[in-house]
Tab-separated table of C-alpha atoms in Angstrom:
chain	number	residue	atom	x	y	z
A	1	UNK	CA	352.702	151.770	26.595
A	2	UNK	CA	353.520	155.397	25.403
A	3	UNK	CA	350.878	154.402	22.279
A	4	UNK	CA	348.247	152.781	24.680
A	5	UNK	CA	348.110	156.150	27.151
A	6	UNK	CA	347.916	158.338	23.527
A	7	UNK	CA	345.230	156.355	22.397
A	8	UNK	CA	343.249	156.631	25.529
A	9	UNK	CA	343.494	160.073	25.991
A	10	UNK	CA	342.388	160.703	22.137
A	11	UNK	CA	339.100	158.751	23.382
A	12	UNK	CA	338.617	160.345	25.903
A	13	UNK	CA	337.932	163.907	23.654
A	14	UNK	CA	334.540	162.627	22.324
A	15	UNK	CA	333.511	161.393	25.599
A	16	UNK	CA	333.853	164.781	26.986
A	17	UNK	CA	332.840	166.584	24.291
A	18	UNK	CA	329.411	164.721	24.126
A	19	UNK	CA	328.841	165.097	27.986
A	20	UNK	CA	328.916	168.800	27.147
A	21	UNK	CA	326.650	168.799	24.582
A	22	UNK	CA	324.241	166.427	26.638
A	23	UNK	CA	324.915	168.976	29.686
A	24	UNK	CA	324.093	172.429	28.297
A	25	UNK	CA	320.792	170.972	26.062
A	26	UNK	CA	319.873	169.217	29.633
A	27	UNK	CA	320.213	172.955	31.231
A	28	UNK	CA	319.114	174.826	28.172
A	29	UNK	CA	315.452	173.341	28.916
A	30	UNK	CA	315.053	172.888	32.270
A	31	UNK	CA	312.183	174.746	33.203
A	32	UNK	CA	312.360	178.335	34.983
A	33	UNK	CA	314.238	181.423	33.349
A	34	UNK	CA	317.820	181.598	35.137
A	35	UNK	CA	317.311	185.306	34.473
A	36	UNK	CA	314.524	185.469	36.860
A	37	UNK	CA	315.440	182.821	39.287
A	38	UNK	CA	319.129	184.522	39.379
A	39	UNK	CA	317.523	187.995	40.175
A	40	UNK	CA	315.033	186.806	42.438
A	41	UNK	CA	318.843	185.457	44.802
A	42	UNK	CA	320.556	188.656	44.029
A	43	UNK	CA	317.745	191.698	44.494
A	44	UNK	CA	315.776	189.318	47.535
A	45	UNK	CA	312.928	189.976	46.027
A	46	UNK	CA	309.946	187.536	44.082
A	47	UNK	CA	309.005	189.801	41.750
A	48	UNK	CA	311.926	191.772	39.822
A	49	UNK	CA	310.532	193.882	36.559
A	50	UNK	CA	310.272	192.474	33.490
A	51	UNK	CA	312.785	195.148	32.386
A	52	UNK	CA	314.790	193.635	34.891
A	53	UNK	CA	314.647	190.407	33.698
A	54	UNK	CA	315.454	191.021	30.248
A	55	UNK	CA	318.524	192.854	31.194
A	56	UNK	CA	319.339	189.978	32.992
A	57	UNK	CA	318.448	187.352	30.293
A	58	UNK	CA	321.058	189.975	27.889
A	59	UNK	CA	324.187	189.944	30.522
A	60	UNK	CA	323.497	186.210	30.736
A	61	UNK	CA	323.557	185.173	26.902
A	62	UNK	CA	320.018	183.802	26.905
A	63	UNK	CA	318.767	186.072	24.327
A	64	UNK	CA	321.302	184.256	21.786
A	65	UNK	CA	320.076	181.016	20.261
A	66	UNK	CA	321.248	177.441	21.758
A	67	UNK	CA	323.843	176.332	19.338
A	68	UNK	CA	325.434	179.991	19.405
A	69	UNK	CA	325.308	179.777	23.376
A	70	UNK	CA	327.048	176.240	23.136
A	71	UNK	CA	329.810	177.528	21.117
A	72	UNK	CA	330.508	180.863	23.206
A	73	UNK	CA	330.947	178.535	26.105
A	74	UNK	CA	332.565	175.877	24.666
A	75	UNK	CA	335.260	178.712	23.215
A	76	UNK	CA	335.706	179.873	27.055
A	77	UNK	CA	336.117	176.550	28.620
A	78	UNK	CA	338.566	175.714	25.494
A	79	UNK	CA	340.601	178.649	27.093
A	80	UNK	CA	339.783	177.568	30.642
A	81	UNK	CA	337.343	180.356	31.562
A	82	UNK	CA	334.155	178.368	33.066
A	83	UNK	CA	332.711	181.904	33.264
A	84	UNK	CA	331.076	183.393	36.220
A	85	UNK	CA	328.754	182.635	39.266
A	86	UNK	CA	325.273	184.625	38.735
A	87	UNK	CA	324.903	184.294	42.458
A	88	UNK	CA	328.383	184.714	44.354
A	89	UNK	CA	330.125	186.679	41.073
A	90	UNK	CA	333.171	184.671	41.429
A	91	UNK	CA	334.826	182.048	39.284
A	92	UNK	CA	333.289	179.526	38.285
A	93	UNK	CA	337.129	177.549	38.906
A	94	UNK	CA	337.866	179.382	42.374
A	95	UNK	CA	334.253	177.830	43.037
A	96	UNK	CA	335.025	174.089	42.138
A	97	UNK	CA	338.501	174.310	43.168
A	98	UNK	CA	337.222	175.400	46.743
A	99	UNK	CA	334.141	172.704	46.972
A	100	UNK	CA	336.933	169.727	45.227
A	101	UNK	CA	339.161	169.125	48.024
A	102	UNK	CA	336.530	168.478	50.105
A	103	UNK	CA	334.665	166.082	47.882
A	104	UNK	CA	337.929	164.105	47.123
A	105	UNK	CA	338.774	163.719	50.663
A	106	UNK	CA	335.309	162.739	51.298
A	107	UNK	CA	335.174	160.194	48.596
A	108	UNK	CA	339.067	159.108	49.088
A	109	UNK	CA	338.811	158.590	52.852
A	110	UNK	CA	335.269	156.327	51.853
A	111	UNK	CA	337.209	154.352	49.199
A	112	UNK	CA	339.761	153.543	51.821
A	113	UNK	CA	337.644	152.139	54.297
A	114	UNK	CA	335.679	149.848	51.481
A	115	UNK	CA	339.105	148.703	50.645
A	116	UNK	CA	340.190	147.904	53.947
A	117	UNK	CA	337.119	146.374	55.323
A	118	UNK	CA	335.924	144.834	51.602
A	119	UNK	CA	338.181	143.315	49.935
A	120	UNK	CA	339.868	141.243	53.091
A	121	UNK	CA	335.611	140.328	53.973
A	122	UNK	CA	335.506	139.170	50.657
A	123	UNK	CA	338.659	137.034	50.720
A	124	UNK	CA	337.487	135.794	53.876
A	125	UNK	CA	334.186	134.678	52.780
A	126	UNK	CA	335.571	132.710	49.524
A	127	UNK	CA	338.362	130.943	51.132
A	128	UNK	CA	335.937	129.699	54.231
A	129	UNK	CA	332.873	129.519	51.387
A	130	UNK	CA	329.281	128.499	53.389
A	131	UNK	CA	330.834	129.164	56.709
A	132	UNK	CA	330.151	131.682	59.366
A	133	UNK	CA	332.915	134.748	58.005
A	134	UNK	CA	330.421	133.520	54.355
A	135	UNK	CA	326.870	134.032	55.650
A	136	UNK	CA	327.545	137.154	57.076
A	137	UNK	CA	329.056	138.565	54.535
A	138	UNK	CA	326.008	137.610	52.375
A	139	UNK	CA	324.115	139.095	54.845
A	140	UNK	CA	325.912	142.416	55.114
A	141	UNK	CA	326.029	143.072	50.959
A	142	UNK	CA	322.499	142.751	51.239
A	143	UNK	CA	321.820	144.904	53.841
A	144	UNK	CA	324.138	147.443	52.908
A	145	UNK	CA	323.427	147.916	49.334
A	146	UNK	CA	320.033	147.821	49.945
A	147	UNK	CA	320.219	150.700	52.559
A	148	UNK	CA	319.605	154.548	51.756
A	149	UNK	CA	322.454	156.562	52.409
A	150	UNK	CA	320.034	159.530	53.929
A	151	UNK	CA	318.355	157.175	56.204
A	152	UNK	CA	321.749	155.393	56.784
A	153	UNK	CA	323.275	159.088	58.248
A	154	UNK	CA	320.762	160.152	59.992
A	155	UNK	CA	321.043	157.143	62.348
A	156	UNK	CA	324.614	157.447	62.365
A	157	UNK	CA	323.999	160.677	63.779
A	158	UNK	CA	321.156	160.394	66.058
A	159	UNK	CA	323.645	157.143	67.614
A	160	UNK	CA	327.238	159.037	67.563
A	161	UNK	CA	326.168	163.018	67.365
A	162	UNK	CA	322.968	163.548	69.331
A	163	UNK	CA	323.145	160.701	71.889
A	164	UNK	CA	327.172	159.929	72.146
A	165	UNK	CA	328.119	163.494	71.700
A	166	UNK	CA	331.361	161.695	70.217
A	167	UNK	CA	330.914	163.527	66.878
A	168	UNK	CA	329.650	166.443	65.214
A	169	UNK	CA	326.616	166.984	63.794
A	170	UNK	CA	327.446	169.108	60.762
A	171	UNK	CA	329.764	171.269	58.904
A	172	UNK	CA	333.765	170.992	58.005
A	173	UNK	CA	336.924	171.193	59.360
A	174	UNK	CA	339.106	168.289	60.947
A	175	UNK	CA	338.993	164.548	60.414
A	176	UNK	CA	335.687	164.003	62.764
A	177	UNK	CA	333.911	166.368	60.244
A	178	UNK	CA	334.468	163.284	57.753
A	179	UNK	CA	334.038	159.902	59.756
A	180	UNK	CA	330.599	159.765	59.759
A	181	UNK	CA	330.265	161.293	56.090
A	182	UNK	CA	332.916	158.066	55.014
A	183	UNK	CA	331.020	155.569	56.861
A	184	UNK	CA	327.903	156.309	55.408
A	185	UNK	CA	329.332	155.963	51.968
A	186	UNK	CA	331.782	153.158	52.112
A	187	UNK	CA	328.706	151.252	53.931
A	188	UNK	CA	327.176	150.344	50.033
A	189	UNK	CA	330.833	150.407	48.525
A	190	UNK	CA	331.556	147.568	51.157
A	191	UNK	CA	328.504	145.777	50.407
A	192	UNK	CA	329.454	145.388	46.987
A	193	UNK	CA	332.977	145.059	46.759
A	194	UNK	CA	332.848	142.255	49.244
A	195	UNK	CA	330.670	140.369	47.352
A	196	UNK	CA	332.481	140.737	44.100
A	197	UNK	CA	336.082	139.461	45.729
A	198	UNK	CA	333.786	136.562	47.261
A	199	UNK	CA	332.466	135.819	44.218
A	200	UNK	CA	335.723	136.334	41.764
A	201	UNK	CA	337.642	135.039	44.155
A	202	UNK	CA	335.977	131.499	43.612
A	203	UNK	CA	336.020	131.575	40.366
A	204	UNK	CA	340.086	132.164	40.284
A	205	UNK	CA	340.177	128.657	42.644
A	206	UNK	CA	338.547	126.824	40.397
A	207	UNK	CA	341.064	127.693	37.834
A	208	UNK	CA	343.500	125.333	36.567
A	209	UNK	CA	346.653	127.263	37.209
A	210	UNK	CA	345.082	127.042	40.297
A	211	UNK	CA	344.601	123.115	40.431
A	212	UNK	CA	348.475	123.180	38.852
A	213	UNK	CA	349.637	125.047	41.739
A	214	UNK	CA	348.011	122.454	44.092
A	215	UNK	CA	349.384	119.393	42.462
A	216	UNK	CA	352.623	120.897	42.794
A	217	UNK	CA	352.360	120.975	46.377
A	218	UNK	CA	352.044	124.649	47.067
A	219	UNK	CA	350.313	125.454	50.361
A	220	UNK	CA	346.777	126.689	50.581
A	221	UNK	CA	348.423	130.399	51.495
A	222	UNK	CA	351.259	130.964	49.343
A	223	UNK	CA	348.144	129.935	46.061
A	224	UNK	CA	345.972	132.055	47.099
A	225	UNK	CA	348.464	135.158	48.370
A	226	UNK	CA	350.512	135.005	45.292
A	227	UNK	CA	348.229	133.180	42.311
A	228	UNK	CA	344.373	134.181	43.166
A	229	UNK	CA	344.164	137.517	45.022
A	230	UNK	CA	346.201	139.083	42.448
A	231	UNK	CA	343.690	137.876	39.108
A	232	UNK	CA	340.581	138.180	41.406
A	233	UNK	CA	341.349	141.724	41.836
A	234	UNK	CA	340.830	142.629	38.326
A	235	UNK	CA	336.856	142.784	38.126
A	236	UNK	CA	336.977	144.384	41.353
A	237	UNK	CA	339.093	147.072	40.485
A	238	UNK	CA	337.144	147.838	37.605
A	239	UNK	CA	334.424	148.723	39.668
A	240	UNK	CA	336.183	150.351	42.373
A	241	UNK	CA	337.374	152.714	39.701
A	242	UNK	CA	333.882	153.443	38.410
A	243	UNK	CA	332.689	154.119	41.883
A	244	UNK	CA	335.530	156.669	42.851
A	245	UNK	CA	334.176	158.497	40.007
A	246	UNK	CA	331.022	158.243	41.099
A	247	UNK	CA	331.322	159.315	44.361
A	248	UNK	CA	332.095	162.935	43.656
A	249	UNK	CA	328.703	163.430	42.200
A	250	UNK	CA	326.651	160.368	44.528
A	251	UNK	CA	328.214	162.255	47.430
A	252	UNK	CA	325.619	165.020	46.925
A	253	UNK	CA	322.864	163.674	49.375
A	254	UNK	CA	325.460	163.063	52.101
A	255	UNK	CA	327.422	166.500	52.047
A	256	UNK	CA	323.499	168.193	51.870
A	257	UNK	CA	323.073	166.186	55.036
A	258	UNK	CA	326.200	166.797	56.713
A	259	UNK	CA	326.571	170.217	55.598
A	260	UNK	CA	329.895	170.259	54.004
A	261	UNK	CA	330.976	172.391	51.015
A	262	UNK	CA	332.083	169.837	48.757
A	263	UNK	CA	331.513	170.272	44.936
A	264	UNK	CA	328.207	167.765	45.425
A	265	UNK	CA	326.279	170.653	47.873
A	266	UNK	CA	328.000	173.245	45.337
A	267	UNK	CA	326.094	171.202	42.182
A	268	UNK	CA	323.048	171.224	44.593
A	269	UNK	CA	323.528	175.133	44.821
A	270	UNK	CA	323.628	175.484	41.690
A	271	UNK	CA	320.674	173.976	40.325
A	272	UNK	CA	317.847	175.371	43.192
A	273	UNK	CA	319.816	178.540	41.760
A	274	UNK	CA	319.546	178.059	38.086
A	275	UNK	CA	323.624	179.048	38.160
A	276	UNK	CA	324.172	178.263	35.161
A	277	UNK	CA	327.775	178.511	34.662
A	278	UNK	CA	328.296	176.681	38.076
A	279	UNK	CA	326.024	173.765	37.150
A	280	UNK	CA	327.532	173.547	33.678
A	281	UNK	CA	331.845	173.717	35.071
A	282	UNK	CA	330.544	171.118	38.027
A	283	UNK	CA	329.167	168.661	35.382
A	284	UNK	CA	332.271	169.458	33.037
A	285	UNK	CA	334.517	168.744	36.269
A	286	UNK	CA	332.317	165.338	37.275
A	287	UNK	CA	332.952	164.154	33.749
A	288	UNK	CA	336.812	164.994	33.630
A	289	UNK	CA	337.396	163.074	36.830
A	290	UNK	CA	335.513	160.033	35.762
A	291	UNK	CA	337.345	159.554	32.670
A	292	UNK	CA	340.725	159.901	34.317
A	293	UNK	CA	339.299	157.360	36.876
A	294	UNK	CA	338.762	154.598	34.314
A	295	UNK	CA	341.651	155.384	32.591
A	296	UNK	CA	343.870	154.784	35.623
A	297	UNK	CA	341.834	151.855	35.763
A	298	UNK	CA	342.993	150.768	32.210
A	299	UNK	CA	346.599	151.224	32.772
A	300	UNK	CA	346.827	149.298	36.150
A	301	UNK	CA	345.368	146.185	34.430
A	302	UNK	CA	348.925	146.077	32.960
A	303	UNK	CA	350.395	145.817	36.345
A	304	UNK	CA	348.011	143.702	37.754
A	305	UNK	CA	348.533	141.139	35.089
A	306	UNK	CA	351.033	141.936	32.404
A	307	UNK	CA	349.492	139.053	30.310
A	308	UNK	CA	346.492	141.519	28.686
A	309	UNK	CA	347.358	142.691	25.401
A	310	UNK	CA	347.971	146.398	25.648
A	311	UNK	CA	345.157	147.159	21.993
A	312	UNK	CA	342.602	144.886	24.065
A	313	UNK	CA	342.559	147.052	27.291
């Protein structure tokens, strides 16, 4: 086990190290000079001096060539220095570890509710297969996946906000700050997981451990609460795993809308901005949580079904 983790976390260097290098080229030529753009923020003005500028373009590094830029940074983050906001001139870390709460509870509290409402829906629909729990289920993966998440929260609150006055419209602080936000996210992570535990769910009944189990007298319950549930979860937990990753960086159209400072509207910031050193530690920070994501992942196949060869996880 000690060997599996090890092996993981060696692979998970290149992964990272590649995203970085993917990250700052991506940046590097974006159009716009993040000189100018930075100064036009800080001095409130549209046309700074091209003295200015090149000052600018100087305390920012940009007069250095790319691969010498790379390595400077790469050095600092090596040393866990992400550098400096252009805009606020803060940390770039006190800047994603303020946004990051937010974001996780965001995307925690929306995982929750897909698991809660999915995965049961999707048990449902296999064990009563082309009945009435089945078609709507259909139904509701197609509707759901297939609707935008703006267009999805802005009815949400037009119905609960602006004619319910239930909820807030905007902004952060308690729980009701984050219902709607949830909702409209775990509305497509329902869709799909649903569907998947329909679908892998009867695939595991037609199984022959399964068809053992019933020849053996085992009730309908007890097969598929102790035999199926447990193997069908494996291809949904997969993606479940990919999509917590995911939803720190998909949850930037939904905090925009909904006004919260989670590390999506912070990424969102950054780039109208040209912030460099924000944009680059937010992408850094998306990648490190995805990785960690699927690795978790990996290591509770083990649990889930101790029969997987640890080298073929």
């Amino acid at each position: 086990m000690n060997a599996l983790v090890v092996n993981r976390v060696l692979q998970i260097i290149p992964v990272l190290i590649g995203i970085s290098v993917i990250t700052f080229i991506l940046i590097a030529l974006a159009p716009g000079d993040p000189a100018e753009i930075s100064l036009r923020a800080i001095l409130d003005t549209d046309n700074p001096s091209p003295q200015a500028i090149s000052l600018m373009r100087a305390e920012m590094g940009l007069d250095q060539p790319y691969h010498i830029r790379y390595f400077i940074w790469l050095s600092r983050v090596l040393q866990g220095d992400l550098g400096y906001s252009y805009i606020s001139h803060k940390s770039t870390i006190h800047e994603i570890l303020y946004a990051l709460p937010t974001t996780f509870y965001l995307a925690t509290l929306a995982m929750a509710i897909s698991i809660i409402v999915g995965i049961p829906l999707g048990i449902a629909a296999a064990v009563r297969q082309n009945g009435l729990i089945d078609h709507v289920c259909r139904l509701f993966s197609v509707v759901g996946n297939a609707t935008p998440e703006f267009f999805l929260a802005i009815l949400l609150l037009l119905f609960f906000s602006i004619q319910l006055k239930i909820l807030p419209v905007a902004g952060s602080g308690g729980i009701q700050y984050f219902i709607l936000p949830s909702l409209v996210l775990a509305v497509g992570l329902i869709a799909i997981t649903s569907r998947l535990m329909r679908t892998s769910m009867l695939d595991v009944l037609e199984q022959n451990y399964i068809l053992t189990a019933r020849s053996k007298g085992l009730d309908r319950g007890t097969i598929i609460t102790r035999h199926a549930i447990k193997n069908a979860l494996l291809p949904v937990l997969t993606y479940m795993g990919t999509q917590f990753g995911w939803l720190f960086g998909g949850a930037v159209v939904v905090e925009s809308i909904f006004a919260l400072p989670g590390i999506g509207r912070l990424t969102v910031d950054a780039v109208n901005t040209r912030d460099i050193m924000v944009l680059q530690g937010c992408m850094i920070t998306f990648a490190i949580i995805f990785v960690v994501v699927n690795l978790a992942v990996d290591m509770s196949y083990i649990w889930l079904n101790p029969a997987i060869r640890y080298d073929e996880v």
